């Protein structure tokens, strides 16, 4: 996916390395190879590759990862602007 | 009085077809993708064909064109591919018929169980985002089909793109089955199963090839049909506005502006997706604006650019293309919501300004020229 890069510096992905137990689940589920695990700790190697799908945060056994997941879809975001976050939104 | 015919006497019409399948039941329809039924400790389960038939291809085509796409589903539950036994792997998928077809097509020669989740007819990835391809549905479905009594291992192979919806740790704690993340693409499945469920890095990495972008275009276009009807209606009404009414002039203006709009749609919803890697800038609204500019210049070729209605046409083409391209972010596998929101905060005000100027030039032009 290196020929497809989206806007830099916007991802909400954060990793608390002190909590990480190096299980590798985040490496397994991430479809953009954002993480790598060395010496039983995960590191973020490609923050701008993150599309905020939330798979890593959901599957980390020790909740070391946070990200605000969502749908990268314009009509969805317009509806959140109008109805407010958390409202029931029909997706595209 | 009823007279039975002697056996050798030909009946009217064509000769009779094949006998009914022994698996047919009164009131139940045998799905065309089901070969027969196989016995399991939990009752019979349908064995699916691993070759797609004409009906499957027609259905795929229809779904790709966006016709009744939301109703294209299979019944959730347990299926067999090949002749699985108690040691065979269990694959999990969504009940969107297209996802189901892509999966079974790749399973020729394999003996596996398939658990189909009720994702309301939505594909794995989108359903994971909406959490219908989710932890609770998976746990409930595994219990409902009695999987623990059908297989003697405790492993479920899930498509990796289901991971945003399924918490593997919770699945294991709640129903005892361990989630194994399979490859992203079904075509890597057999290799994955044959190599002891080891995914090569490339199997875990998303791609967005020309072919993958191409199949998204018809759906993008089908979503624009209804709004386009309203827009053309607005064009007709606005075309009639002017100091004097002239049918010929109104008609000309309707044709011109509808053309500009249509070229904008094609630029943003067809050209931008196909040319994505080769267009400059990362923001989709800019890519769309650029292609719309080229399209607008092409459609107004030979007309004086100085004229206000020609300028209006170019601006409409750019705006429509910019918006349609921005909307395509939702179909890409790499645009993040934070990024889309950021580009929308920049793009939408520009699109609104361009549209207001275009309207002023187009309608106002009739009053001052
Ligand atoms: S949110 Fe998704 S894309 Fe981003 S790092 Fe996590 S798994 Fe990868
Ligand atoms: S999933 Fe969590 S614990 Fe496991 S390697 Fe990644 S960050 Fe560390």
Coordinates of C-alpha atoms and ligand atoms in Angstrom, one line a residue:
Chain A
X1 CA 0.0 0.0 0.0
X2 CA 3.0 2.3 -0.2
X3 CA 1.7 3.9 -3.4
X4 CA -1.5 4.9 -1.4
X5 CA -0.7 7.3 1.4
X6 CA -3.3 9.4 3.1
X7 CA -3.0 12.7 5.0
X8 CA 0.0 12.6 7.3
X9 CA -0.1 13.3 11.1
X10 CA -3.8 12.8 11.6
X11 CA -4.2 9.3 13.1
X12 CA -5.5 9.1 16.7
X13 CA -3.5 5.9 17.3
X14 CA -1.5 5.8 20.6
X15 CA 0.5 3.0 22.2
X16 CA 1.4 2.7 25.9
X17 CA 4.6 0.7 25.5
X18 CA 4.9 0.0 29.3
X19 CA 1.7 -2.0 29.2
X20 CA 2.6 -4.0 26.2
X21 CA 3.4 -7.7 26.7
X22 CA 4.6 -8.3 23.2
X23 CA 1.9 -10.8 22.2
X24 CA 1.9 -9.7 18.6
X25 CA -1.9 -9.6 18.2
X26 CA -1.7 -6.0 16.9
X27 CA 0.8 -7.1 14.2
X28 CA -1.6 -9.9 13.1
X29 CA -4.8 -7.9 12.8
X30 CA -3.4 -4.6 11.3
X31 CA -4.1 -4.5 7.6
X32 CA -1.4 -1.8 7.0
X33 CA 1.6 -3.1 9.0
X34 CA 1.6 -0.2 11.3
X35 CA 3.2 -2.2 14.2
X36 CA 6.3 -4.3 14.6
X37 CA 7.2 -6.3 17.7
X38 CA 10.9 -6.4 18.8
X39 CA 12.2 -7.7 22.0
X40 CA 8.7 -8.4 23.4
X41 CA 7.6 -4.8 22.9
X42 CA 5.4 -3.4 20.1
X43 CA 6.3 -0.2 18.4
X44 CA 4.4 2.0 15.9
X45 CA 6.6 1.9 12.8
X46 CA 4.2 3.7 10.4
X47 CA 1.7 6.0 12.2
X48 CA 0.6 7.6 8.9
X49 CA -0.3 4.2 7.5
X50 CA -3.0 3.8 10.1
X51 CA -6.6 4.1 8.8
X52 CA -8.1 4.0 12.3
X53 CA -10.1 0.8 11.9
X54 CA -9.7 -0.1 15.5
X55 CA -8.8 -3.8 15.1
X56 CA -5.6 -3.5 17.1
X57 CA -7.1 -1.7 20.1
X58 CA -10.0 -4.2 20.2
X59 CA -7.7 -7.2 20.1
X60 CA -4.9 -6.0 22.4
X61 CA -5.2 -8.2 25.5
X62 CA -3.9 -5.5 27.9
X63 CA -5.5 -2.4 26.4
X64 CA -2.2 -0.9 25.6
X65 CA -3.5 0.7 22.3
X66 CA -6.1 3.5 22.0
X67 CA -7.5 4.8 18.7
X68 CA -10.8 6.5 18.0
X69 CA -12.1 4.2 15.3
X70 CA -14.7 5.2 12.7
X71 CA -15.8 5.1 9.1
X72 CA -13.8 7.3 6.7
X73 CA -16.9 8.2 4.7
X74 CA -17.9 11.7 3.8
X75 CA -21.7 11.3 4.1
X76 CA -21.2 9.6 7.4
X77 CA -19.2 12.5 8.8
X78 CA -21.6 15.0 7.5
X79 CA -24.4 13.2 9.4
X80 CA -22.3 13.3 12.6
X81 CA -21.9 17.1 12.1
X82 CA -25.6 17.5 11.7
X83 CA -26.9 15.0 14.3
X84 CA -24.0 15.0 16.7
X85 CA -21.6 12.2 17.5
X86 CA -23.3 9.1 19.0
X87 CA -26.5 9.6 17.1
X88 CA -28.0 6.8 15.1
X89 CA -26.6 7.2 11.6
X90 CA -27.5 5.5 8.4
X91 CA -24.2 4.7 6.8
X92 CA -23.4 4.9 3.1
Chain B
X1 CA -64.0 -40.7 -16.2
X2 CA -60.3 -40.9 -15.5
X3 CA -58.5 -43.2 -17.9
X4 CA -54.9 -44.0 -17.1
X5 CA -52.7 -43.8 -20.2
X6 CA -50.8 -46.9 -21.2
X7 CA -47.1 -46.4 -20.5
X8 CA -46.0 -46.4 -24.1
X9 CA -48.3 -43.7 -25.2
X10 CA -46.4 -40.3 -25.6
X11 CA -47.7 -37.5 -23.4
X12 CA -48.2 -34.0 -24.7
X13 CA -45.3 -31.4 -24.3
X14 CA -41.6 -31.9 -23.7
X15 CA -40.2 -35.1 -22.0
X16 CA -40.1 -34.9 -18.2
X17 CA -37.1 -33.4 -16.4
X18 CA -34.9 -35.0 -13.7
X19 CA -36.6 -36.3 -10.6
X20 CA -36.9 -34.1 -7.5
X21 CA -33.8 -34.2 -5.2
X22 CA -34.3 -36.4 -2.1
X23 CA -33.2 -33.3 -0.1
X24 CA -36.3 -31.3 -1.2
X25 CA -38.9 -30.7 1.5
X26 CA -42.4 -29.3 1.1
X27 CA -42.4 -25.6 1.6
X28 CA -38.6 -25.3 1.5
X29 CA -36.6 -24.2 -1.5
X30 CA -33.3 -25.8 -2.2
X31 CA -30.8 -23.0 -2.8
X32 CA -29.0 -23.2 -6.1
X33 CA -25.6 -23.2 -4.4
X34 CA -26.4 -26.2 -2.2
X35 CA -25.2 -29.6 -3.6
X36 CA -26.8 -31.9 -1.0
X37 CA -27.1 -32.3 2.8
X38 CA -24.5 -34.0 5.0
X39 CA -25.2 -35.5 8.4
X40 CA -23.6 -34.0 11.5
X41 CA -24.1 -34.7 15.2
X42 CA -26.3 -31.6 15.3
X43 CA -28.5 -32.7 12.3
X44 CA -28.1 -32.2 8.6
X45 CA -26.2 -29.3 7.2
X46 CA -26.0 -28.1 3.6
X47 CA -23.0 -28.8 1.5
X48 CA -22.2 -25.9 -0.8
X49 CA -21.0 -26.1 -4.3
X50 CA -17.5 -24.7 -4.8
X51 CA -18.2 -23.7 -8.4
X52 CA -20.3 -20.7 -9.2
X53 CA -23.2 -21.2 -11.5
X54 CA -24.9 -18.8 -13.9
X55 CA -27.3 -17.6 -11.2
X56 CA -24.4 -16.7 -8.9
X57 CA -22.6 -14.7 -11.6
X58 CA -25.8 -12.9 -12.5
X59 CA -26.4 -12.1 -8.8
X60 CA -22.8 -10.9 -8.5
X61 CA -23.3 -8.6 -11.5
X62 CA -26.5 -7.3 -10.0
X63 CA -24.9 -6.6 -6.6
X64 CA -21.9 -4.9 -8.3
X65 CA -24.4 -2.6 -10.1
X66 CA -26.0 -1.8 -6.8
X67 CA -29.4 -3.3 -7.6
X68 CA -31.0 -4.6 -4.4
X69 CA -27.6 -5.0 -3.0
X70 CA -28.8 -5.0 0.6
X71 CA -31.1 -8.0 0.0
X72 CA -28.4 -10.2 -1.4
X73 CA -27.8 -12.6 1.5
X74 CA -27.7 -16.2 2.5
X75 CA -29.2 -17.7 5.7
X76 CA -26.8 -17.5 8.6
X77 CA -25.7 -20.8 10.2
X78 CA -23.5 -23.8 9.5
X79 CA -22.4 -25.0 6.0
X80 CA -20.0 -27.6 4.8
X81 CA -17.6 -27.4 1.9
X82 CA -16.3 -30.8 0.7
X83 CA -16.7 -33.5 3.3
X84 CA -15.5 -32.1 6.6
X85 CA -15.0 -34.2 9.7
X86 CA -14.6 -33.4 13.4
X87 CA -11.0 -32.3 12.8
X88 CA -11.7 -30.0 9.8
X89 CA -11.1 -26.3 10.1
X90 CA -13.9 -23.9 10.7
X91 CA -14.1 -20.7 8.6
X92 CA -16.3 -17.8 9.5
X93 CA -17.8 -15.3 7.1
X94 CA -20.6 -12.8 6.6
X95 CA -24.0 -13.5 5.1
X96 CA -23.5 -11.1 2.2
X97 CA -23.9 -13.5 -0.7
X98 CA -21.0 -12.0 -2.6
X99 CA -18.6 -12.6 0.4
X100 CA -20.0 -16.1 0.7
X101 CA -19.5 -16.8 -3.0
X102 CA -15.9 -15.5 -3.0
X103 CA -15.2 -17.8 -0.1
X104 CA -16.7 -21.0 -1.5
X105 CA -15.2 -20.4 -4.9
X106 CA -11.8 -20.7 -3.3
X107 CA -12.6 -23.9 -1.5
X108 CA -12.5 -26.5 -4.3
X109 CA -11.0 -29.6 -2.9
X110 CA -10.9 -28.4 0.7
X111 CA -12.9 -30.0 3.5
X112 CA -14.0 -27.3 5.9
X113 CA -16.9 -26.1 7.9
X114 CA -18.3 -22.6 7.3
X115 CA -20.1 -20.6 9.9
X116 CA -22.0 -17.7 8.4
X117 CA -22.8 -14.8 10.7
X118 CA -25.9 -12.6 10.4
X119 CA -24.3 -9.3 9.2
X120 CA -27.6 -8.2 7.7
X121 CA -26.2 -8.9 4.2
X122 CA -23.2 -6.6 4.6
X123 CA -19.6 -7.7 3.7
X124 CA -17.1 -8.6 6.4
X125 CA -15.2 -5.4 6.5
X126 CA -18.1 -2.9 6.6
X127 CA -20.0 -5.2 9.0
X128 CA -16.9 -5.3 11.3
X129 CA -17.0 -1.5 11.3
X130 CA -20.7 -1.6 12.2
X131 CA -20.0 -4.4 14.8
X132 CA -22.6 -6.8 13.2
X133 CA -19.6 -9.0 12.2
X134 CA -19.0 -8.8 15.9
X135 CA -18.0 -10.6 19.1
X136 CA -21.5 -11.2 20.4
X137 CA -22.9 -12.4 17.1
X138 CA -19.9 -14.8 16.7
X139 CA -20.3 -16.2 20.2
X140 CA -24.1 -16.6 19.8
X141 CA -23.8 -18.2 16.4
X142 CA -21.2 -20.7 17.4
X143 CA -23.5 -21.8 20.3
X144 CA -26.6 -21.8 18.1
X145 CA -25.1 -24.2 15.5
X146 CA -23.7 -26.5 18.2
X147 CA -20.2 -26.2 16.9
X148 CA -18.6 -27.6 20.1
X149 CA -20.3 -30.9 19.4
X150 CA -19.5 -31.0 15.7
X151 CA -15.7 -30.4 15.8
X152 CA -13.3 -31.7 18.5
X153 CA -10.8 -28.8 18.2
X154 CA -11.4 -25.3 19.5
X155 CA -10.3 -23.0 16.7
X156 CA -12.1 -20.5 14.4
X157 CA -10.5 -19.0 11.3
X158 CA -11.8 -15.5 10.8
X159 CA -11.0 -13.2 7.9
X160 CA -8.4 -10.6 9.1
X161 CA -10.7 -7.7 7.9
X162 CA -13.2 -8.9 10.6
X163 CA -10.8 -7.8 13.3
X164 CA -12.3 -4.3 13.8
X165 CA -15.5 -6.0 15.0
X166 CA -14.3 -9.1 16.8
X167 CA -12.5 -9.2 20.1
X168 CA -10.7 -12.5 19.9
X169 CA -9.8 -12.6 23.5
X170 CA -13.4 -12.3 24.6
X171 CA -14.5 -15.0 22.2
X172 CA -12.0 -17.4 23.7
X173 CA -13.0 -16.6 27.3
X174 CA -16.8 -16.8 26.6
X175 CA -17.2 -19.8 24.3
X176 CA -13.8 -21.5 24.5
X177 CA -13.0 -21.1 20.8
X178 CA -9.7 -19.5 19.9
X179 CA -9.8 -16.9 17.0
X180 CA -7.2 -17.4 14.4
X181 CA -6.8 -14.5 11.9
X182 CA -6.8 -15.8 8.4
X183 CA -5.6 -13.9 5.3
X184 CA -7.3 -10.8 4.0
X185 CA -8.1 -12.3 0.6
X186 CA -10.0 -15.6 0.2
X187 CA -7.7 -16.6 -2.6
X188 CA -4.9 -17.0 0.0
X189 CA -7.0 -19.3 2.2
X190 CA -5.9 -22.7 0.9
X191 CA -2.3 -21.7 1.1
X192 CA -2.9 -20.5 4.6
X193 CA -4.6 -23.7 5.7
X194 CA -2.1 -25.9 3.9
X195 CA 0.8 -24.2 5.7
X196 CA -0.5 -24.9 9.2
X197 CA -2.4 -21.6 9.4
X198 CA 0.6 -19.4 8.9
X199 CA 0.0 -16.1 7.1
X200 CA 2.8 -14.6 5.0
X201 CA 3.2 -10.9 5.5
X202 CA 1.8 -10.1 2.1
X203 CA -1.5 -12.0 3.1
X204 CA -2.0 -9.5 5.9
X205 CA -1.4 -6.4 3.8
X206 CA -4.2 -4.6 2.0
X207 CA -4.0 -3.8 -1.7
X208 CA -6.1 -1.5 -3.8
X209 CA -5.4 -2.5 -7.4
X210 CA -7.0 -1.2 -10.5
X211 CA -9.4 -4.1 -10.6
X212 CA -10.3 -3.6 -7.0
X213 CA -11.1 0.0 -7.7
X214 CA -13.0 -0.7 -10.8
X215 CA -15.6 -2.9 -9.2
X216 CA -16.4 -0.1 -6.8
X217 CA -17.3 2.4 -9.5
X218 CA -20.8 1.0 -10.4
X219 CA -21.9 1.2 -6.8
X220 CA -20.6 4.8 -6.5
X221 CA -22.6 5.7 -9.6
X222 CA -25.7 3.9 -8.4
X223 CA -25.7 5.9 -5.2
X224 CA -25.8 9.1 -7.3
X225 CA -28.9 8.2 -9.3
X226 CA -31.6 9.6 -7.0
X227 CA -29.7 12.9 -6.1
X228 CA -29.0 13.4 -9.8
X229 CA -32.7 13.3 -10.7
X230 CA -33.3 16.2 -8.2
X231 CA -30.3 18.1 -9.5
X232 CA -31.4 17.8 -13.1
X233 CA -34.9 19.0 -12.0
X234 CA -33.2 22.0 -10.4
X235 CA -31.2 22.7 -13.6
X236 CA -34.4 22.7 -15.6
X237 CA -36.1 25.2 -13.2
X238 CA -33.0 27.5 -13.1
X239 CA -32.6 27.3 -16.8
X240 CA -35.9 29.0 -17.3
X241 CA -35.1 31.9 -15.1
X242 CA -34.3 35.1 -17.0
X243 CA -35.5 38.5 -18.1
X244 CA -37.4 37.0 -21.0
X245 CA -38.6 33.4 -21.5
X246 CA -37.4 31.5 -24.5
X247 CA -38.0 27.8 -25.0
X248 CA -35.0 27.3 -27.3
X249 CA -32.6 29.2 -24.9
X250 CA -34.0 27.3 -21.9
X251 CA -33.5 24.0 -23.7
X252 CA -29.9 24.9 -24.6
X253 CA -29.1 25.9 -21.1
X254 CA -30.6 22.6 -19.7
X255 CA -28.5 20.6 -22.1
X256 CA -25.3 22.5 -21.3
X257 CA -25.6 22.4 -17.6
X258 CA -26.7 18.8 -17.5
X259 CA -23.6 17.9 -19.5
X260 CA -21.4 19.8 -17.2
X261 CA -22.9 18.0 -14.2
X262 CA -22.6 14.6 -15.9
X263 CA -19.0 15.2 -16.8
X264 CA -18.4 16.2 -13.1
X265 CA -19.9 13.0 -11.9
X266 CA -17.9 10.9 -14.3
X267 CA -14.7 12.8 -13.3
X268 CA -15.2 12.4 -9.6
X269 CA -16.8 8.9 -9.4
X270 CA -15.1 7.1 -12.3
X271 CA -11.9 8.9 -13.4
X272 CA -10.6 9.7 -9.9
X273 CA -11.0 6.1 -8.5
X274 CA -9.4 4.6 -11.5
X275 CA -6.5 7.1 -11.8
X276 CA -6.1 7.3 -8.0
X277 CA -2.3 6.5 -7.6
X278 CA -1.3 8.8 -10.5
X279 CA -3.2 11.9 -9.5
X280 CA -1.3 14.6 -7.5
X281 CA -2.1 15.5 -3.8
X282 CA -3.4 13.2 -1.1
X283 CA -6.7 15.0 -0.5
X284 CA -9.5 13.6 -2.6
X285 CA -11.3 16.9 -2.9
X286 CA -8.2 18.3 -4.7
X287 CA -7.8 15.3 -6.9
X288 CA -11.5 15.6 -7.8
X289 CA -11.3 19.3 -8.4
X290 CA -8.3 18.9 -10.8
X291 CA -10.0 16.1 -12.9
X292 CA -13.2 18.2 -12.9
X293 CA -11.3 21.2 -14.2
X294 CA -9.9 19.1 -17.1
X295 CA -13.4 17.7 -17.8
X296 CA -15.0 21.1 -17.6
X297 CA -12.5 22.5 -20.1
X298 CA -13.2 19.6 -22.4
X299 CA -16.9 19.9 -22.3
X300 CA -16.8 23.7 -22.9
X301 CA -14.2 23.4 -25.7
X302 CA -14.8 25.8 -28.5
X303 CA -16.9 28.2 -26.4
X304 CA -15.5 31.5 -25.3
X305 CA -14.1 31.0 -21.8
X306 CA -14.9 34.6 -21.0
X307 CA -18.6 34.0 -21.1
X308 CA -20.2 33.8 -17.7
X309 CA -22.2 30.6 -18.5
X310 CA -19.1 28.8 -19.7
X311 CA -17.3 29.7 -16.5
X312 CA -20.3 28.5 -14.6
X313 CA -20.2 25.2 -16.4
X314 CA -16.5 24.7 -15.6
X315 CA -17.1 25.6 -11.9
X316 CA -20.0 23.2 -11.6
X317 CA -18.0 20.4 -13.2
X318 CA -15.1 21.0 -10.7
X319 CA -17.4 21.2 -7.7
X320 CA -19.4 18.1 -8.5
X321 CA -16.2 16.1 -9.3
X322 CA -14.5 17.4 -6.1
X323 CA -17.5 16.3 -3.9
X324 CA -17.9 12.9 -5.6
X325 CA -14.2 12.2 -5.2
X326 CA -14.3 13.2 -1.5
X327 CA -17.2 10.8 -1.0
X328 CA -15.1 8.0 -2.5
X329 CA -12.9 8.0 0.6
X330 CA -15.5 5.8 2.2
X331 CA -14.8 3.1 -0.3
X332 CA -11.1 3.1 0.0
X333 CA -9.2 0.8 2.3
X334 CA -6.7 3.5 3.5
X335 CA -8.5 6.7 4.3
X336 CA -8.8 7.3 8.0
X337 CA -11.9 9.1 9.5
X338 CA -9.6 11.8 11.1
X339 CA -8.1 12.5 7.7
X340 CA -11.5 12.6 5.9
X341 CA -12.8 15.0 8.5
X342 CA -9.8 17.2 8.1
X343 CA -10.1 17.3 4.3
X344 CA -13.8 17.9 4.5
X345 CA -13.3 21.0 6.7
X346 CA -11.2 22.4 3.9
X347 CA -13.0 21.0 0.9
X348 CA -16.6 21.7 1.7
X349 CA -16.3 25.5 2.2
X350 CA -14.4 25.7 -1.1
X351 CA -17.1 23.6 -2.9
X352 CA -19.9 25.8 -1.5
X353 CA -18.1 29.0 -2.6
X354 CA -17.5 27.6 -6.1
X355 CA -21.1 26.5 -6.4
X356 CA -22.5 29.9 -5.3
X357 CA -20.2 31.7 -7.8
X358 CA -21.3 29.3 -10.5
X359 CA -25.0 29.9 -9.8
X360 CA -24.5 33.7 -9.8
X361 CA -22.7 33.6 -13.1
X362 CA -25.2 31.2 -14.7
X363 CA -28.4 32.7 -13.6
X364 CA -27.2 36.3 -13.2
X365 CA -25.5 36.1 -16.6
X366 CA -28.9 36.2 -18.3
X367 CA -29.8 39.4 -16.7
X368 CA -26.6 41.4 -17.5
X369 CA -25.6 40.0 -20.8
Ligands
LIG1 S1 -6.4 1.1 13.8 FE1 -6.3 -0.4 12.2 S2 -4.9 0.5 10.7 FE2 -4.6 1.6 12.6 S3 -2.9 0.5 13.5 FE3 -4.8 -0.3 14.4 S4 -5.2 -2.1 13.1 FE4 -3.7 -0.9 12.0
LIG2 S1 -1.5 -6.4 21.0 FE1 -1.1 -5.1 22.8 S2 0.2 -6.4 24.1 FE2 0.1 -7.4 22.2 S3 2.0 -6.7 21.1 FE3 0.4 -5.4 20.5 S4 0.4 -3.6 22.0 FE4 1.6 -5.3 22.8

